Coordinates of C-alpha atoms in Angstrom, one line a residue:
X1 CA 42.2 103.2 90.3
X2 CA 42.3 102.8 94.1
X3 CA 44.4 99.6 93.7
X4 CA 46.8 101.3 91.4
X5 CA 47.5 104.1 93.9
X6 CA 47.9 101.5 96.6
X7 CA 50.4 99.6 94.5
X8 CA 52.5 102.7 93.8
X9 CA 52.5 103.5 97.5
X10 CA 53.8 100.1 98.3
X11 CA 56.6 100.5 95.8
X12 CA 57.5 103.9 97.2
X13 CA 57.4 102.6 100.8
X14 CA 59.6 99.6 99.9
X15 CA 62.2 101.8 98.2
X16 CA 62.3 104.3 101.1
X17 CA 62.8 101.4 103.6
X18 CA 65.3 99.3 101.7
X19 CA 66.5 96.4 103.8
X20 CA 70.0 96.5 105.3
X21 CA 71.0 93.3 103.5
X22 CA 70.1 94.9 100.1
X23 CA 72.0 98.0 101.0
X24 CA 75.1 96.0 101.9
X25 CA 75.0 93.9 98.7
X26 CA 74.5 97.1 96.7
X27 CA 77.5 98.6 98.4
X28 CA 79.7 95.6 97.7
X29 CA 78.6 95.4 94.1
X30 CA 79.3 99.1 93.6
X31 CA 82.9 98.4 94.8
X32 CA 83.3 95.5 92.4
X33 CA 82.0 97.6 89.5
X34 CA 84.3 100.5 90.7
X35 CA 81.4 102.8 91.0
X36 CA 83.0 104.5 94.0
X37 CA 80.8 107.5 94.1
X38 CA 77.7 105.3 94.5
X39 CA 79.4 103.1 97.1
X40 CA 80.6 106.3 98.9
X41 CA 77.0 107.6 99.1
X42 CA 76.0 104.5 101.1
X43 CA 78.6 105.1 103.8
X44 CA 77.8 106.6 107.2
X45 CA 78.3 110.4 107.8
X46 CA 81.2 109.5 110.2
X47 CA 83.0 107.6 107.4
X48 CA 82.3 110.4 104.8
X49 CA 83.7 113.0 107.3
X50 CA 86.8 110.8 107.7
X51 CA 87.8 110.5 104.1
X52 CA 86.9 112.3 100.9
X53 CA 85.5 110.6 97.8
X54 CA 88.8 111.0 96.1
X55 CA 90.6 109.3 99.0
X56 CA 88.0 106.6 99.1
X57 CA 88.4 105.8 95.4
X58 CA 92.2 106.1 95.1
X59 CA 93.4 103.8 97.8
X60 CA 93.4 100.6 95.8
X61 CA 96.3 99.4 93.7
X62 CA 95.7 97.7 90.3
X63 CA 96.1 94.3 92.0
X64 CA 93.7 95.3 94.7
X65 CA 91.1 96.4 92.1
X66 CA 91.3 93.1 90.2
X67 CA 91.0 91.1 93.5
X68 CA 87.9 93.1 94.4
X69 CA 86.4 92.4 91.0
X70 CA 87.0 88.7 91.4
X71 CA 85.6 88.6 95.0
X72 CA 82.2 87.0 95.7
X73 CA 80.0 87.8 98.7
X74 CA 77.2 85.7 100.1
X75 CA 75.0 86.9 103.1
X76 CA 74.8 84.3 105.8
X77 CA 73.0 85.8 108.7
X78 CA 72.3 89.1 110.5
X79 CA 71.7 90.3 114.0
X80 CA 70.0 93.5 115.1
X81 CA 70.9 95.5 118.2
X82 CA 68.4 95.8 121.0
X83 CA 67.7 99.4 120.1
X84 CA 67.2 98.4 116.4
X85 CA 69.5 101.3 115.3
X86 CA 72.3 99.0 114.1
X87 CA 72.7 95.6 112.6
X88 CA 75.6 93.2 112.0
X89 CA 75.5 91.2 108.7
X90 CA 77.8 88.2 108.4
X91 CA 79.0 87.7 104.8
X92 CA 80.8 84.7 103.4
X93 CA 83.7 86.1 101.4
X94 CA 85.5 84.2 98.6
X95 CA 88.5 86.1 97.4
X96 CA 92.2 86.0 96.4
X97 CA 94.7 86.1 99.2
X98 CA 97.4 88.7 98.5
X99 CA 100.2 86.7 100.2
X100 CA 99.3 83.5 98.5
X101 CA 99.1 85.4 95.2
X102 CA 102.6 86.7 95.4
X103 CA 103.9 83.3 96.5
X104 CA 102.2 81.4 93.6
X105 CA 102.5 84.1 91.0
X106 CA 105.8 85.9 91.7
X107 CA 105.5 87.9 88.5
X108 CA 102.9 90.0 90.3
X109 CA 105.2 90.7 93.2
X110 CA 107.8 92.6 91.2
X111 CA 108.5 96.1 92.3
X112 CA 106.8 98.0 89.4
X113 CA 103.5 99.5 88.7
X114 CA 101.2 97.2 86.7
X115 CA 98.0 98.3 85.0
X116 CA 94.7 96.5 85.7
X117 CA 94.9 95.0 82.2
X118 CA 98.5 93.7 82.8
X119 CA 97.4 92.2 86.2
X120 CA 94.4 90.4 84.6
X121 CA 96.6 89.2 81.7
X122 CA 99.1 87.7 84.2
X123 CA 96.4 86.1 86.3
X124 CA 94.7 84.6 83.2
X125 CA 98.0 83.1 82.1
X126 CA 98.4 81.5 85.6
X127 CA 94.8 80.2 86.2
X128 CA 95.9 77.0 87.9
X129 CA 98.1 78.8 90.3
X130 CA 95.5 81.5 90.8
X131 CA 93.0 78.8 92.1
X132 CA 95.5 78.0 94.9
X133 CA 95.3 81.6 96.1
X134 CA 91.5 81.6 96.8
X135 CA 90.4 81.7 100.5
X136 CA 87.0 81.6 102.0
X137 CA 86.2 83.3 105.3
X138 CA 83.3 85.1 107.1
X139 CA 83.4 88.9 107.6
X140 CA 81.0 91.0 109.7
X141 CA 79.7 94.3 108.3
X142 CA 78.0 96.9 110.5
X143 CA 75.2 99.0 109.3
X144 CA 73.5 101.8 111.2
X145 CA 70.3 103.7 110.7
X146 CA 70.7 107.3 109.6
X147 CA 67.7 109.4 108.7
X148 CA 65.6 106.3 108.2
X149 CA 68.1 104.7 105.8
X150 CA 70.6 101.9 106.4
X151 CA 74.2 103.0 105.8
X152 CA 77.4 101.1 106.0
X153 CA 79.6 101.9 109.1
X154 CA 83.0 101.0 107.5
X155 CA 85.0 102.6 110.4
X156 CA 87.1 104.6 107.9
X157 CA 87.8 107.1 110.7
X158 CA 89.5 104.4 112.6
X159 CA 91.3 103.0 109.6
X160 CA 92.5 106.5 108.7
X161 CA 93.8 107.0 112.3
X162 CA 95.6 103.6 112.1
X163 CA 97.1 104.4 108.7
X164 CA 98.2 107.9 109.7
X165 CA 100.0 106.5 112.8
X166 CA 101.5 103.6 110.8
X167 CA 102.8 106.1 108.2
X168 CA 104.3 108.2 111.0
X169 CA 105.9 105.1 112.6
X170 CA 107.6 104.2 109.4
X171 CA 109.0 107.7 108.9
X172 CA 110.2 107.9 112.5
X173 CA 111.8 104.4 112.3
X174 CA 113.7 105.4 109.1
X175 CA 114.8 108.6 110.7
X176 CA 116.1 106.8 113.8
X177 CA 113.5 108.3 116.1
X178 CA 112.7 104.9 117.5
X179 CA 110.9 106.1 120.7
X180 CA 108.5 108.1 118.5
X181 CA 108.0 105.1 116.2
X182 CA 107.1 102.9 119.1
X183 CA 104.8 105.5 120.5
X184 CA 102.9 105.8 117.2
X185 CA 102.4 102.0 117.1
X186 CA 101.3 101.9 120.8
X187 CA 98.4 104.3 119.9
X188 CA 97.0 101.7 117.4
X189 CA 98.2 98.3 118.5
X190 CA 94.9 97.4 120.3
X191 CA 92.7 97.9 117.3
X192 CA 91.5 94.7 115.6
X193 CA 92.3 96.2 112.2
X194 CA 96.0 96.4 112.9
X195 CA 98.0 93.8 111.0
X196 CA 101.4 92.1 111.5
X197 CA 103.2 95.1 109.8
X198 CA 102.7 97.3 112.8
X199 CA 104.1 94.6 115.2
X200 CA 107.1 94.2 112.9
X201 CA 107.8 98.0 112.9
X202 CA 107.5 98.1 116.7
X203 CA 109.9 95.2 117.1
X204 CA 112.4 96.7 114.7
X205 CA 112.3 100.1 116.4
X206 CA 112.6 98.6 119.8
X207 CA 115.6 96.4 118.8
X208 CA 117.4 99.3 117.1
X209 CA 116.7 101.6 120.0
X210 CA 118.1 99.1 122.5
X211 CA 121.2 98.5 120.4
X212 CA 121.8 102.2 119.9
X213 CA 121.6 103.0 123.6
X214 CA 123.5 100.0 124.9
X215 CA 126.1 98.9 122.3
X216 CA 127.2 102.0 120.5
X217 CA 129.8 104.1 122.4
X218 CA 130.2 107.7 121.1
X219 CA 132.8 110.3 121.9
X220 CA 133.7 113.6 120.2
X221 CA 136.3 116.3 120.3
X222 CA 136.6 119.8 118.7
X223 CA 139.4 120.6 116.4
X224 CA 139.2 124.3 115.7
X225 CA 135.8 124.6 114.0
X226 CA 135.5 120.9 113.3
X227 CA 133.7 118.4 115.4
X228 CA 135.1 114.9 115.2
X229 CA 132.9 112.1 116.5
X230 CA 134.0 108.5 117.0
X231 CA 131.5 105.7 117.3
X232 CA 132.5 102.2 118.5
X233 CA 130.3 99.1 118.0
X234 CA 130.6 96.9 121.2
X235 CA 127.7 94.7 120.2
X236 CA 127.7 91.5 118.0
X237 CA 125.7 92.9 115.1
X238 CA 127.5 94.3 112.0
X239 CA 125.9 97.7 111.1
X240 CA 125.2 98.3 107.5
X241 CA 124.1 101.9 108.1
X242 CA 124.9 104.5 110.7
X243 CA 124.0 108.2 110.9
X244 CA 125.2 110.7 113.4
X245 CA 123.6 114.0 114.2
X246 CA 125.6 117.1 115.3
X247 CA 123.9 120.1 116.8
X248 CA 125.3 123.5 117.8
X249 CA 123.4 125.7 120.3
X250 CA 123.8 129.4 121.1
X251 CA 122.1 130.4 124.3
X252 CA 119.7 127.5 124.1
X253 CA 118.7 128.1 120.4
X254 CA 119.7 125.8 117.6
X255 CA 122.4 127.6 115.7
X256 CA 123.6 124.9 113.2
X257 CA 123.3 121.2 112.6
X258 CA 124.7 118.4 110.4
X259 CA 123.6 114.8 109.6
X260 CA 126.4 112.5 108.7
X261 CA 126.5 108.9 107.5
X262 CA 129.9 107.4 108.1
X263 CA 128.5 103.9 107.4
X264 CA 126.1 103.4 104.5
X265 CA 125.2 100.7 101.9
X266 CA 126.5 103.0 99.2
X267 CA 129.9 103.1 100.8
X268 CA 129.8 99.3 100.9
X269 CA 131.3 99.3 104.4
X270 CA 130.0 97.8 107.6
X271 CA 130.8 98.4 111.3
X272 CA 131.5 95.1 113.0
X273 CA 132.2 94.1 116.6
X274 CA 134.7 96.4 118.3
X275 CA 135.2 98.4 115.2
X276 CA 135.0 102.2 115.1
X277 CA 133.8 104.8 112.6
X278 CA 134.6 108.5 112.4
X279 CA 132.3 111.4 111.5
X280 CA 133.6 114.9 111.1
X281 CA 132.0 118.2 110.1
X282 CA 133.3 121.8 110.0
X283 CA 130.9 124.5 111.3
X284 CA 131.2 128.2 110.4
X285 CA 131.3 130.6 113.3
X286 CA 131.7 128.0 116.0
X287 CA 132.6 129.7 119.3
X288 CA 133.9 128.4 122.7
X289 CA 130.5 129.4 124.3
X290 CA 128.5 127.2 121.9
X291 CA 126.9 124.1 123.4
X292 CA 127.5 120.9 121.3
X293 CA 125.2 117.9 121.1
X294 CA 126.4 114.8 119.2
X295 CA 124.4 111.5 119.1
X296 CA 123.7 108.4 116.9
X297 CA 120.6 109.0 114.9
X298 CA 119.7 105.8 113.0
X299 CA 121.2 102.4 112.3
X300 CA 120.4 99.3 110.3
X301 CA 121.7 95.7 110.6

């Protein structure tokens, strides 16, 4: 009887102090099995405070989900911090590379929503090409000890911060607010998790901002209640899109505004070197005391 009690105690003690490697493998297996609620329960409190379970489980596309299913993980080594409160586990990851996948199986790169079954069907049909997309690399996972249990520190708070700023940068860049787009990228550019996309957005915003400020000459005149703006392209790029913002102020307060697109892809017209475009808009109740502000908003090459 005494040995039976001791045996049960050892089982309980073992479960209560599950190794960090087992916890990590369990987390990765839950992700593969799409048991997101169980995987979420193994995250640190910081991660759980950063994203909800719904956000955690809805971020993956159908292609991402299939890739995770087909990913294999092998623990190589681990190192514990001096305090013993955190550990880094190095895992050998064997998975499908998204860029190689689109290159070798273009059918998956089409701009439409595919279901998981459709993705698997396409992959099974292209098994030989699929093998060319597999990459092997090492990835470090960090675990910390919370309430005598090892939990995964996935840095979802940092990832959310990066994604939020990246989303803002894209919106600012599209709206022609290039300074704000660059500022949003500058907040995240030093994080290791930031990929090439952020650099591309920053470069595009900087180039457009420079071109807008240095090579587009704008003047305007008022004809009765109509503001007529004239924009001349003195640079060497042909503009495919050009938007102009007009703002009317009364005693410092914005009274009226208009966003015009004299050059757009829909109009199938470009603005080449030394060419000019005109934008005009009639405002109601425009008075001689109103202050007028007219400027180029956004451009594309």
